[in-house]
Amino acid sequence: MNTLDKVSHAAERKAMEVAIDHIVKGLDKDRTGEYLKLIDLAEKFYGKGLSKESYDAARKAVQDPNNKWVNYINSVIDDANPEFIKKTALNLGYEAFFRGTKTIRENRKKYNCNIPWLILFDPTSACNMHCEGCWSGTYGHKSNLSFEDMDKIVTQGKELGVYLYLLTGGEPLVKKKEIIKLAEKHNDVEFAIFSNSTLIDDAFCKELVRLGNITFLLSIEGTPETNDARRGAGHFEAVMKAMDLLKKYGIVFGTSICYTKYNVEAVTSDKFFKMITDKGARFGFYFHYMPVGNNAVTDLLPTMEQRKYMIDRIRYIRSDKCDINFYPMDFQNDGEYVGGCIAGGRNYFHINSNGDAEPCVFIHYSNTNIHENSILEMLQSPLFMAYHEGQPFNENHLRPCPMLENPSLLREMVKRTGAHDTNMESPETADHLCDKCEDYAKEWAPIAEKYWMDHKHPHPKYENYAPKRMEELGLHNEE
């Protein structure tokens, strides 16, 4: 970005900040009126990024007192610290969604590779817990990204238009002081931290309020019994305590849930949703168990019936028929809303605590490292380009993954690109990993095909696939 661009960006952000500050101050007096102003502001800055019909539909919705999503937004605002609302609107709304999306799309054309909307990285592999089936446990517990490494990731990411960063581990809060320093230096981006909750305390929450640009996804898996069976005795209570603290300080947070054969019902019951929403959780990521690692067992994989149940259940919770104030997202089953696999930098990628750039948190193979390469060079590395050229890996987006549902594809890409395994404790070959997915993939394929044919699907105006794949699929973008 040149000097003129920087000045223009700063001026635009300041104008947006003043407008958002005025809107937030008026929310207690005339919430509907302020929502309408916010939609007008979005249309001004984002313009044709959304259709006129979308803006008009939003205006109609905010004037309907019975609209589910208006009530949902109201519940978030009622719980949140006003400064947190303003910073989120600026960083996630203006920087990431409005301005960032435009920059990212321009850079995808400029560099002819995937440019993500978010970057996931591990500050450390260290963790104070040892959960059964943990995908990150294969890295060991001794590697760390330095502050300089993390600063490089965010600085270079911003240059490409990336303003959302998710932190995983290990337990990221083992490096609490450096995370605070990072969020302070880059106070114009949004950070979301996947955490086991055990290191969240009053002092840290006060820092979160001061910074305003950190939110949380707390790991939890149902009842005290199902949760502690995999995560260890006492963990459920630690999560409850952390939720109470975050709610007390007005910090909006969500949940991170790995569903397995043994907890599917527990993590999707009405009772569970009532419990976490009463505690203040407003959104959540659901992750299908993946048999990653030499010692990972396939016994934890959900059954076919359970997977179908998850598709229907999550979509019901999001529907107007359900009055639960919670927005769940399913990393495996929501492929049709994001055009299939989002890894390899298409919408996100992962940098582990050793600095290796991996297509996905579940795909531990790499040709490139942050200590040797820039973010752009990582995205142009052989394995990432194989993802770029191959996505979508299946036109049925209920079969999005090149590992779980299409294991022959990951085998081929790893072999062709010469990518190495990044597991630091016990390296796993792609053949060994994919062998564990073969039976599941074969069993799921006909079920997914029938489900896909029996249901309607969205048709987005924009898909970030490689030009050759767009041509093969008969698609074109309306920009």
Short mmCIF file of C-alpha atoms in Angstrom, two decimals:
data_model
loop_
_atom_site.label_atom_id
_atom_site.label_comp_id
_atom_site.label_asym_id
_atom_site.label_seq_id
_atom_site.Cartn_x
_atom_site.Cartn_y
_atom_site.Cartn_z
CA MET A 1 0.00 0.00 0.00
CA ASN A 2 1.51 3.37 -1.01
CA THR A 3 1.38 6.56 1.08
CA LEU A 4 -1.69 7.94 -0.70
CA ASP A 5 -3.58 4.68 -0.19
CA LYS A 6 -2.65 4.67 3.50
CA VAL A 7 -3.92 8.23 3.97
CA SER A 8 -7.14 7.42 2.11
CA HIS A 9 -7.65 4.25 4.16
CA ALA A 10 -7.06 6.09 7.45
CA ALA A 11 -9.51 8.84 6.49
CA GLU A 12 -12.17 6.36 5.43
CA ARG A 13 -11.74 4.34 8.64
CA LYS A 14 -12.03 7.52 10.73
CA ALA A 15 -15.24 8.50 8.95
CA MET A 16 -16.61 5.02 9.54
CA GLU A 17 -15.55 5.16 13.20
CA VAL A 18 -17.39 8.46 13.77
CA ALA A 19 -20.53 7.11 12.09
CA ILE A 20 -20.47 3.83 14.05
CA ASP A 21 -19.86 5.67 17.33
CA HIS A 22 -22.94 7.81 16.69
CA ILE A 23 -25.04 4.75 15.83
CA VAL A 24 -23.95 2.77 18.91
CA LYS A 25 -24.73 5.72 21.21
CA GLY A 26 -28.26 5.82 19.79
CA LEU A 27 -29.02 2.11 20.16
CA ASP A 28 -30.69 2.52 23.56
CA LYS A 29 -33.01 5.25 22.27
CA ASP A 30 -34.11 4.10 18.82
CA ARG A 31 -32.63 0.73 17.95
CA THR A 32 -34.63 0.25 14.74
CA GLY A 33 -33.68 3.70 13.49
CA GLU A 34 -30.01 3.08 14.19
CA TYR A 35 -30.14 -0.30 12.44
CA LEU A 36 -31.52 1.45 9.35
CA LYS A 37 -28.65 3.96 9.49
CA LEU A 38 -26.19 1.08 9.74
CA ILE A 39 -27.68 -0.58 6.63
CA ASP A 40 -27.44 2.74 4.76
CA LEU A 41 -23.80 2.99 5.84
CA ALA A 42 -23.10 -0.56 4.68
CA GLU A 43 -24.68 0.12 1.29
CA LYS A 44 -22.58 3.27 0.92
CA PHE A 45 -19.28 1.52 1.64
CA TYR A 46 -19.93 -1.92 0.15
CA GLY A 47 -22.25 -0.93 -2.67
CA LYS A 48 -22.65 -3.62 -5.31
CA GLY A 49 -20.95 -6.22 -3.14
CA LEU A 50 -24.52 -7.09 -2.19
CA SER A 51 -27.63 -6.74 -4.33
CA LYS A 52 -30.15 -3.93 -3.83
CA GLU A 53 -32.64 -6.65 -2.89
CA SER A 54 -30.37 -7.73 -0.02
CA TYR A 55 -30.22 -4.22 1.44
CA ASP A 56 -33.98 -3.79 1.05
CA ALA A 57 -34.61 -7.16 2.71
CA ALA A 58 -32.39 -6.12 5.62
CA ARG A 59 -34.33 -2.87 6.02
CA LYS A 60 -37.60 -4.77 6.06
CA ALA A 61 -36.27 -7.28 8.60
CA VAL A 62 -35.06 -4.73 11.16
CA GLN A 63 -38.52 -3.15 11.21
CA ASP A 64 -40.16 -6.47 12.07
CA PRO A 65 -40.27 -6.90 15.88
CA ASN A 66 -40.81 -10.64 15.46
CA ASN A 67 -37.86 -11.25 13.16
CA LYS A 68 -35.65 -13.98 14.62
CA TRP A 69 -32.35 -12.44 13.55
CA VAL A 70 -33.24 -8.97 14.76
CA ASN A 71 -33.97 -10.50 18.15
CA TYR A 72 -30.68 -12.38 17.90
CA ILE A 73 -28.71 -9.18 17.21
CA ASN A 74 -30.58 -7.47 20.04
CA SER A 75 -29.50 -10.21 22.45
CA VAL A 76 -25.86 -9.78 21.38
CA ILE A 77 -26.03 -6.01 21.84
CA ASP A 78 -27.78 -6.31 25.20
CA ASP A 79 -24.92 -8.46 26.52
CA ALA A 80 -21.99 -6.65 24.89
CA ASN A 81 -19.78 -3.84 26.11
CA PRO A 82 -20.47 -0.80 23.82
CA GLU A 83 -16.76 -0.38 23.08
CA PHE A 84 -16.60 -4.02 22.00
CA ILE A 85 -19.54 -3.44 19.62
CA LYS A 86 -17.83 -0.44 18.05
CA LYS A 87 -14.48 -2.18 17.61
CA THR A 88 -16.12 -5.29 16.14
CA ALA A 89 -18.16 -3.19 13.70
CA LEU A 90 -14.98 -1.41 12.61
CA ASN A 91 -12.61 -4.37 12.43
CA LEU A 92 -14.88 -7.21 11.38
CA GLY A 93 -17.45 -5.12 9.53
CA TYR A 94 -15.53 -2.36 7.79
CA GLU A 95 -11.96 -3.74 7.59
CA ALA A 96 -12.59 -7.47 7.08
CA PHE A 97 -15.96 -7.62 5.33
CA PHE A 98 -16.29 -4.39 3.35
CA ARG A 99 -12.80 -3.14 2.57
CA GLY A 100 -10.95 -6.44 3.05
CA THR A 101 -13.20 -8.41 0.72
CA LYS A 102 -12.59 -5.93 -2.12
CA THR A 103 -8.82 -6.03 -1.60
CA ILE A 104 -8.75 -9.83 -1.38
CA ARG A 105 -10.69 -10.24 -4.63
CA GLU A 106 -8.34 -7.83 -6.40
CA ASN A 107 -5.30 -9.73 -5.11
CA ARG A 108 -6.70 -13.10 -6.19
CA LYS A 109 -6.69 -11.81 -9.76
CA LYS A 110 -3.35 -10.04 -9.41
CA TYR A 111 -1.44 -13.02 -8.01
CA ASN A 112 -3.46 -15.87 -9.57
CA CYS A 113 -3.59 -17.84 -6.34
CA ASN A 114 -5.85 -18.24 -3.33
CA ILE A 115 -5.99 -15.24 -0.98
CA PRO A 116 -7.84 -16.06 2.26
CA TRP A 117 -10.40 -14.09 4.21
CA LEU A 118 -8.89 -15.27 7.50
CA ILE A 119 -5.65 -16.81 8.74
CA LEU A 120 -5.47 -19.36 11.54
CA PHE A 121 -2.23 -19.71 13.50
CA ASP A 122 -0.91 -21.44 16.62
CA PRO A 123 1.07 -19.20 18.99
CA THR A 124 2.26 -22.34 20.78
CA SER A 125 1.87 -26.11 20.84
CA ALA A 126 2.04 -26.02 24.64
CA CYS A 127 -1.17 -26.97 26.42
CA ASN A 128 -2.18 -27.59 30.01
CA MET A 129 -4.60 -30.33 28.91
CA HIS A 130 -4.39 -33.63 27.00
CA CYS A 131 -7.74 -34.35 25.32
CA GLU A 132 -8.51 -37.66 23.64
CA GLY A 133 -8.42 -37.40 19.83
CA CYS A 134 -6.98 -33.86 19.78
CA TRP A 135 -5.74 -33.05 16.26
CA SER A 136 -3.20 -30.52 17.55
CA GLY A 137 -1.69 -32.96 20.04
CA THR A 138 0.32 -34.51 17.20
CA TYR A 139 2.57 -31.43 17.18
CA GLY A 140 3.97 -32.11 20.65
CA HIS A 141 4.13 -29.40 23.30
CA LYS A 142 7.47 -27.64 22.80
CA SER A 143 7.23 -25.39 19.73
CA ASN A 144 6.29 -21.70 19.64
CA LEU A 145 5.84 -18.82 17.27
CA SER A 146 7.78 -15.77 18.44
CA PHE A 147 6.10 -12.38 18.72
CA GLU A 148 8.01 -11.40 15.58
CA ASP A 149 6.58 -14.42 13.74
CA MET A 150 3.01 -13.54 14.74
CA ASP A 151 3.56 -9.88 13.90
CA LYS A 152 4.86 -10.89 10.46
CA ILE A 153 1.78 -13.03 9.83
CA VAL A 154 -0.63 -10.22 10.68
CA THR A 155 1.35 -7.42 9.02
CA GLN A 156 1.71 -9.29 5.73
CA GLY A 157 -1.84 -10.60 5.92
CA LYS A 158 -3.22 -7.06 6.21
CA GLU A 159 -1.30 -6.06 3.09
CA LEU A 160 -3.28 -8.73 1.22
CA GLY A 161 -6.60 -7.62 2.77
CA VAL A 162 -6.84 -10.11 5.66
CA TYR A 163 -8.27 -8.56 8.85
CA LEU A 164 -9.51 -11.64 10.74
CA TYR A 165 -7.13 -13.96 12.63
CA LEU A 166 -8.05 -17.09 14.56
CA LEU A 167 -5.65 -18.41 17.19
CA THR A 168 -5.47 -22.10 18.06
CA GLY A 169 -2.92 -24.31 19.75
CA GLY A 170 -1.98 -25.92 22.02
CA GLU A 171 -3.65 -23.46 24.34
CA PRO A 172 -3.06 -19.95 22.94
CA LEU A 173 -3.41 -18.29 26.35
CA VAL A 174 -0.17 -19.94 27.47
CA LYS A 175 1.26 -16.92 25.58
CA LYS A 176 -1.24 -14.44 27.00
CA LYS A 177 1.17 -11.48 27.28
CA GLU A 178 2.31 -11.74 23.67
CA ILE A 179 -1.27 -12.05 22.43
CA ILE A 180 -2.20 -8.85 24.28
CA LYS A 181 0.83 -7.12 22.75
CA LEU A 182 -0.17 -8.35 19.27
CA ALA A 183 -3.80 -7.24 19.63
CA GLU A 184 -2.62 -3.86 20.88
CA LYS A 185 -0.23 -3.31 17.95
CA HIS A 186 -2.81 -4.50 15.41
CA ASN A 187 -5.88 -2.97 16.99
CA ASP A 188 -7.49 -2.61 13.56
CA VAL A 189 -7.94 -6.38 13.10
CA GLU A 190 -10.25 -8.89 14.78
CA PHE A 191 -8.80 -11.81 16.75
CA ALA A 192 -10.78 -14.88 17.79
CA ILE A 193 -9.14 -17.35 20.16
CA PHE A 194 -9.96 -21.05 20.46
CA SER A 195 -9.42 -21.77 24.14
CA ASN A 196 -9.96 -24.49 26.72
CA SER A 197 -11.07 -21.68 29.13
CA THR A 198 -8.76 -22.59 32.01
CA LEU A 199 -6.55 -19.47 31.78
CA ILE A 200 -9.29 -16.84 31.48
CA ASP A 201 -9.42 -14.67 34.62
CA ASP A 202 -10.57 -11.22 35.78
CA ALA A 203 -7.28 -9.48 35.01
CA PHE A 204 -7.26 -10.83 31.46
CA CYS A 205 -10.91 -9.86 30.90
CA LYS A 206 -10.09 -6.27 31.87
CA GLU A 207 -7.40 -6.25 29.19
CA LEU A 208 -9.90 -7.64 26.67
CA VAL A 209 -12.28 -4.77 27.42
CA ARG A 210 -9.46 -2.25 26.98
CA LEU A 211 -8.42 -3.72 23.63
CA GLY A 212 -11.89 -4.51 22.25
CA ASN A 213 -10.67 -6.68 19.35
CA ILE A 214 -10.49 -10.18 20.86
CA THR A 215 -13.33 -12.68 21.07
CA PHE A 216 -13.38 -16.34 22.12
CA LEU A 217 -14.48 -19.77 20.97
CA LEU A 218 -14.58 -21.93 24.08
CA SER A 219 -14.13 -25.69 23.75
CA ILE A 220 -17.03 -27.62 25.26
CA GLU A 221 -18.64 -30.95 24.43
CA GLY A 222 -22.07 -31.30 25.96
CA THR A 223 -22.84 -32.39 29.49
CA PRO A 224 -20.29 -32.55 32.32
CA GLU A 225 -20.09 -36.29 31.68
CA THR A 226 -19.53 -36.22 27.89
CA ASN A 227 -17.24 -33.20 28.12
CA ASP A 228 -14.98 -34.41 30.92
CA ALA A 229 -14.80 -37.92 29.48
CA ARG A 230 -12.70 -36.53 26.61
CA ARG A 231 -11.24 -33.42 28.18
CA GLY A 232 -10.55 -34.43 31.75
CA ALA A 233 -12.23 -34.07 35.14
CA GLY A 234 -13.12 -30.51 36.10
CA HIS A 235 -12.92 -29.02 32.61
CA PHE A 236 -16.69 -28.45 32.30
CA GLU A 237 -16.67 -26.31 35.44
CA ALA A 238 -13.71 -24.32 34.11
CA VAL A 239 -15.71 -23.51 30.97
CA MET A 240 -18.71 -22.42 33.05
CA LYS A 241 -16.50 -20.08 35.06
CA ALA A 242 -14.95 -18.58 31.92
CA MET A 243 -18.37 -18.02 30.35
CA ASP A 244 -19.54 -16.20 33.46
CA LEU A 245 -16.47 -13.95 33.38
CA LEU A 246 -16.76 -13.10 29.69
CA LYS A 247 -20.47 -12.31 30.07
CA LYS A 248 -19.75 -10.18 33.14
CA TYR A 249 -17.32 -8.02 31.16
CA GLY A 250 -19.52 -7.79 28.05
CA ILE A 251 -17.17 -9.77 25.80
CA VAL A 252 -19.11 -11.55 23.04
CA PHE A 253 -18.04 -15.18 22.74
CA GLY A 254 -18.95 -18.47 21.11
CA THR A 255 -18.20 -22.17 21.39
CA SER A 256 -15.97 -24.67 19.62
CA ILE A 257 -17.36 -28.19 19.56
CA CYS A 258 -15.86 -31.36 18.14
CA TYR A 259 -18.67 -33.84 17.57
CA THR A 260 -18.02 -37.57 17.68
CA LYS A 261 -20.05 -40.76 17.66
CA TYR A 262 -20.35 -40.47 21.43
CA ASN A 263 -21.46 -36.86 21.96
CA VAL A 264 -23.55 -35.84 18.91
CA GLU A 265 -26.84 -35.75 20.79
CA ALA A 266 -25.34 -34.16 23.91
CA VAL A 267 -23.90 -31.17 22.01
CA THR A 268 -27.08 -30.46 20.01
CA SER A 269 -29.89 -30.97 22.51
CA ASP A 270 -32.31 -28.19 23.44
CA LYS A 271 -31.03 -28.46 27.00
CA PHE A 272 -27.44 -27.90 25.88
CA PHE A 273 -28.34 -24.89 23.72
CA LYS A 274 -30.36 -23.36 26.56
CA MET A 275 -27.46 -23.82 28.94
CA ILE A 276 -24.82 -22.18 26.74
CA THR A 277 -27.09 -19.32 25.61
CA ASP A 278 -28.08 -18.60 29.22
CA LYS A 279 -24.35 -18.40 29.93
CA GLY A 280 -23.94 -15.87 27.11
CA ALA A 281 -22.66 -17.86 24.11
CA ARG A 282 -24.14 -16.51 20.88
CA PHE A 283 -22.43 -18.50 18.10
CA GLY A 284 -20.50 -21.71 17.69
CA PHE A 285 -18.32 -23.75 15.36
CA TYR A 286 -19.06 -27.46 15.07
CA PHE A 287 -16.18 -29.64 13.88
CA HIS A 288 -16.65 -33.19 12.62
CA TYR A 289 -14.10 -35.46 14.31
CA MET A 290 -11.14 -36.18 12.00
CA PRO A 291 -8.86 -39.23 12.49
CA VAL A 292 -5.65 -37.17 12.24
CA GLY A 293 -2.47 -38.63 13.73
CA ASN A 294 -0.91 -42.08 13.80
CA ASN A 295 -2.77 -42.99 16.98
CA ALA A 296 -6.13 -41.46 16.03
CA VAL A 297 -8.99 -43.95 16.12
CA THR A 298 -11.81 -44.23 13.59
CA ASP A 299 -14.20 -45.35 16.32
CA LEU A 300 -14.90 -41.70 17.15
CA LEU A 301 -16.17 -40.95 13.62
CA PRO A 302 -19.90 -40.17 13.61
CA THR A 303 -22.18 -42.71 11.96
CA MET A 304 -23.93 -41.93 8.69
CA GLU A 305 -27.23 -41.43 10.52
CA GLN A 306 -25.54 -39.07 12.96
CA ARG A 307 -24.08 -37.01 10.14
CA LYS A 308 -27.49 -36.67 8.47
CA TYR A 309 -28.89 -35.73 11.87
CA MET A 310 -26.23 -33.00 12.24
CA ILE A 311 -27.10 -31.49 8.86
CA ASP A 312 -30.80 -31.29 9.72
CA ARG A 313 -30.33 -30.27 13.34
CA ILE A 314 -27.93 -27.37 12.71
CA ARG A 315 -30.10 -26.03 9.92
CA TYR A 316 -33.17 -26.26 12.12
CA ILE A 317 -31.44 -24.26 14.87
CA ARG A 318 -30.69 -21.55 12.30
CA SER A 319 -34.22 -21.58 10.86
CA ASP A 320 -37.09 -19.24 11.68
CA LYS A 321 -38.90 -22.21 13.21
CA CYS A 322 -36.44 -22.28 16.12
CA ASP A 323 -36.42 -19.56 18.78
CA ILE A 324 -32.98 -20.39 20.23
CA ASN A 325 -30.74 -17.28 20.18
CA PHE A 326 -27.65 -19.05 18.89
CA TYR A 327 -25.97 -19.21 15.48
CA PRO A 328 -24.20 -22.55 14.86
CA MET A 329 -21.87 -23.23 11.92
CA ASP A 330 -20.84 -26.73 10.86
CA PHE A 331 -17.35 -26.86 9.37
CA GLN A 332 -18.10 -30.07 7.45
CA ASN A 333 -21.76 -29.81 6.50
CA ASP A 334 -22.09 -26.14 5.54
CA GLY A 335 -19.97 -26.49 2.40
CA GLU A 336 -22.75 -25.41 0.07
CA TYR A 337 -22.80 -21.94 1.66
CA VAL A 338 -19.08 -21.39 1.02
CA GLY A 339 -18.53 -23.27 -2.24
CA GLY A 340 -17.04 -26.43 -0.75
CA CYS A 341 -13.59 -26.80 0.78
CA ILE A 342 -12.33 -23.42 2.08
CA ALA A 343 -8.78 -24.59 2.90
CA GLY A 344 -5.51 -24.01 1.07
CA GLY A 345 -6.04 -20.26 1.37
CA ARG A 346 -9.31 -20.25 -0.56
CA ASN A 347 -10.93 -18.72 2.50
CA TYR A 348 -8.41 -19.71 5.17
CA PHE A 349 -5.23 -21.63 5.95
CA HIS A 350 -3.25 -22.67 9.02
CA ILE A 351 0.24 -21.87 10.31
CA ASN A 352 1.33 -24.23 13.07
CA SER A 353 3.54 -23.37 16.03
CA ASN A 354 6.64 -24.52 14.13
CA GLY A 355 5.83 -22.03 11.37
CA ASP A 356 4.70 -24.57 8.76
CA ALA A 357 1.90 -23.36 6.50
CA GLU A 358 -0.73 -26.07 6.13
CA PRO A 359 -3.84 -26.00 3.91
CA CYS A 360 -6.08 -26.84 6.88
CA VAL A 361 -5.84 -27.53 10.61
CA PHE A 362 -6.61 -31.15 9.78
CA ILE A 363 -4.14 -31.47 6.89
CA HIS A 364 -0.65 -31.64 8.37
CA TYR A 365 1.42 -31.38 5.19
CA SER A 366 3.47 -28.47 3.90
CA ASN A 367 6.08 -27.15 1.46
CA THR A 368 6.62 -23.80 3.17
CA ASN A 369 7.38 -22.07 6.49
CA ILE A 370 6.89 -18.55 7.89
CA HIS A 371 10.56 -18.44 8.92
CA GLU A 372 11.61 -18.77 5.28
CA ASN A 373 8.73 -17.43 3.21
CA SER A 374 6.28 -14.55 3.02
CA ILE A 375 2.53 -15.10 3.35
CA LEU A 376 2.16 -14.61 -0.40
CA GLU A 377 4.93 -17.14 -1.12
CA MET A 378 3.15 -19.61 1.15
CA LEU A 379 -0.05 -19.19 -0.83
CA GLN A 380 1.90 -19.82 -4.04
CA SER A 381 3.66 -22.94 -2.71
CA PRO A 382 3.09 -26.26 -4.55
CA LEU A 383 0.54 -27.81 -2.17
CA PHE A 384 -1.47 -24.58 -1.88
CA MET A 385 -1.52 -24.20 -5.65
CA ALA A 386 -2.75 -27.79 -5.94
CA TYR A 387 -5.65 -26.81 -3.69
CA HIS A 388 -6.27 -23.67 -5.75
CA GLU A 389 -6.35 -25.62 -9.01
CA GLY A 390 -8.47 -28.47 -7.63
CA GLN A 391 -11.21 -26.70 -5.68
CA PRO A 392 -14.01 -27.54 -5.43
CA PHE A 393 -12.89 -31.11 -4.86
CA ASN A 394 -16.43 -32.35 -5.36
CA GLU A 395 -19.43 -30.63 -6.93
CA ASN A 396 -21.49 -32.10 -4.12
CA HIS A 397 -20.58 -29.77 -1.27
CA LEU A 398 -21.67 -32.34 1.29
CA ARG A 399 -18.47 -34.10 0.21
CA PRO A 400 -16.08 -31.13 0.31
CA CYS A 401 -12.89 -32.48 1.87
CA PRO A 402 -9.97 -33.99 -0.10
CA MET A 403 -9.24 -36.14 2.95
CA LEU A 404 -12.44 -37.29 4.67
CA GLU A 405 -14.78 -37.63 1.68
CA ASN A 406 -12.32 -37.74 -1.25
CA PRO A 407 -9.17 -39.35 0.20
CA SER A 408 -7.63 -40.25 -3.16
CA LEU A 409 -7.28 -36.53 -3.89
CA LEU A 410 -5.18 -35.72 -0.84
CA ARG A 411 -2.94 -38.73 -1.49
CA GLU A 412 -2.32 -37.50 -5.02
CA MET A 413 -1.71 -33.85 -4.09
CA VAL A 414 0.77 -34.66 -1.33
CA LYS A 415 2.66 -37.05 -3.59
CA ARG A 416 2.68 -34.70 -6.59
CA THR A 417 3.83 -31.64 -4.64
CA GLY A 418 6.36 -33.40 -2.42
CA ALA A 419 4.77 -31.92 0.71
CA HIS A 420 6.20 -33.22 3.98
CA ASP A 421 4.37 -34.22 7.13
CA THR A 422 4.47 -31.55 9.84
CA ASN A 423 3.61 -33.72 12.85
CA MET A 424 6.57 -33.17 15.13
CA GLU A 425 6.13 -36.14 17.44
CA SER A 426 5.02 -38.92 15.10
CA PRO A 427 4.92 -38.09 11.37
CA GLU A 428 1.98 -39.65 9.54
CA THR A 429 2.04 -40.45 5.84
CA ALA A 430 -0.82 -39.28 3.65
CA ASP A 431 -1.49 -42.91 2.77
CA HIS A 432 -1.88 -43.85 6.44
CA LEU A 433 -4.20 -40.92 7.08
CA CYS A 434 -6.31 -41.46 3.97
CA ASP A 435 -6.58 -45.21 4.57
CA LYS A 436 -8.55 -44.37 7.72
CA CYS A 437 -11.02 -42.34 5.66
CA GLU A 438 -11.67 -44.77 2.79
CA ASP A 439 -14.52 -46.75 4.37
CA TYR A 440 -16.20 -43.61 5.68
CA ALA A 441 -15.96 -41.91 2.27
CA LYS A 442 -17.45 -44.90 0.43
CA GLU A 443 -20.31 -45.23 2.90
CA TRP A 444 -21.12 -41.51 2.91
CA ALA A 445 -20.98 -40.97 -0.88
CA PRO A 446 -24.39 -42.44 -1.90
CA ILE A 447 -26.11 -40.93 1.14
CA ALA A 448 -24.65 -37.50 0.38
CA GLU A 449 -25.64 -37.79 -3.28
CA LYS A 450 -29.26 -38.55 -2.42
CA TYR A 451 -29.39 -35.76 0.15
CA TRP A 452 -27.86 -33.34 -2.36
CA MET A 453 -30.35 -34.24 -5.08
CA ASP A 454 -33.32 -33.98 -2.71
CA HIS A 455 -32.61 -30.43 -1.52
CA LYS A 456 -32.29 -26.96 -3.01
CA HIS A 457 -28.98 -25.11 -2.79
CA PRO A 458 -27.86 -21.46 -2.85
CA HIS A 459 -26.40 -19.94 -6.03
CA PRO A 460 -23.87 -17.28 -5.00
CA LYS A 461 -22.95 -14.35 -7.24
CA TYR A 462 -19.25 -14.91 -6.56
CA GLU A 463 -17.14 -18.06 -6.23
CA ASN A 464 -13.40 -17.86 -5.62
CA TYR A 465 -12.25 -20.79 -7.72
CA ALA A 466 -9.34 -20.81 -10.16
CA PRO A 467 -10.34 -19.46 -13.61
CA LYS A 468 -9.83 -22.86 -15.26
CA ARG A 469 -12.12 -24.54 -12.68
CA MET A 470 -14.73 -21.81 -13.17
CA GLU A 471 -14.69 -22.56 -16.89
CA GLU A 472 -14.91 -26.33 -16.31
CA LEU A 473 -17.91 -25.83 -14.02
CA GLY A 474 -19.63 -23.35 -16.32
CA LEU A 475 -19.56 -20.59 -13.70
CA HIS A 476 -18.91 -16.86 -13.87
CA ASN A 477 -18.77 -14.18 -11.21
CA GLU A 478 -21.04 -11.14 -11.04
CA GLU A 479 -18.80 -8.50 -9.52
#
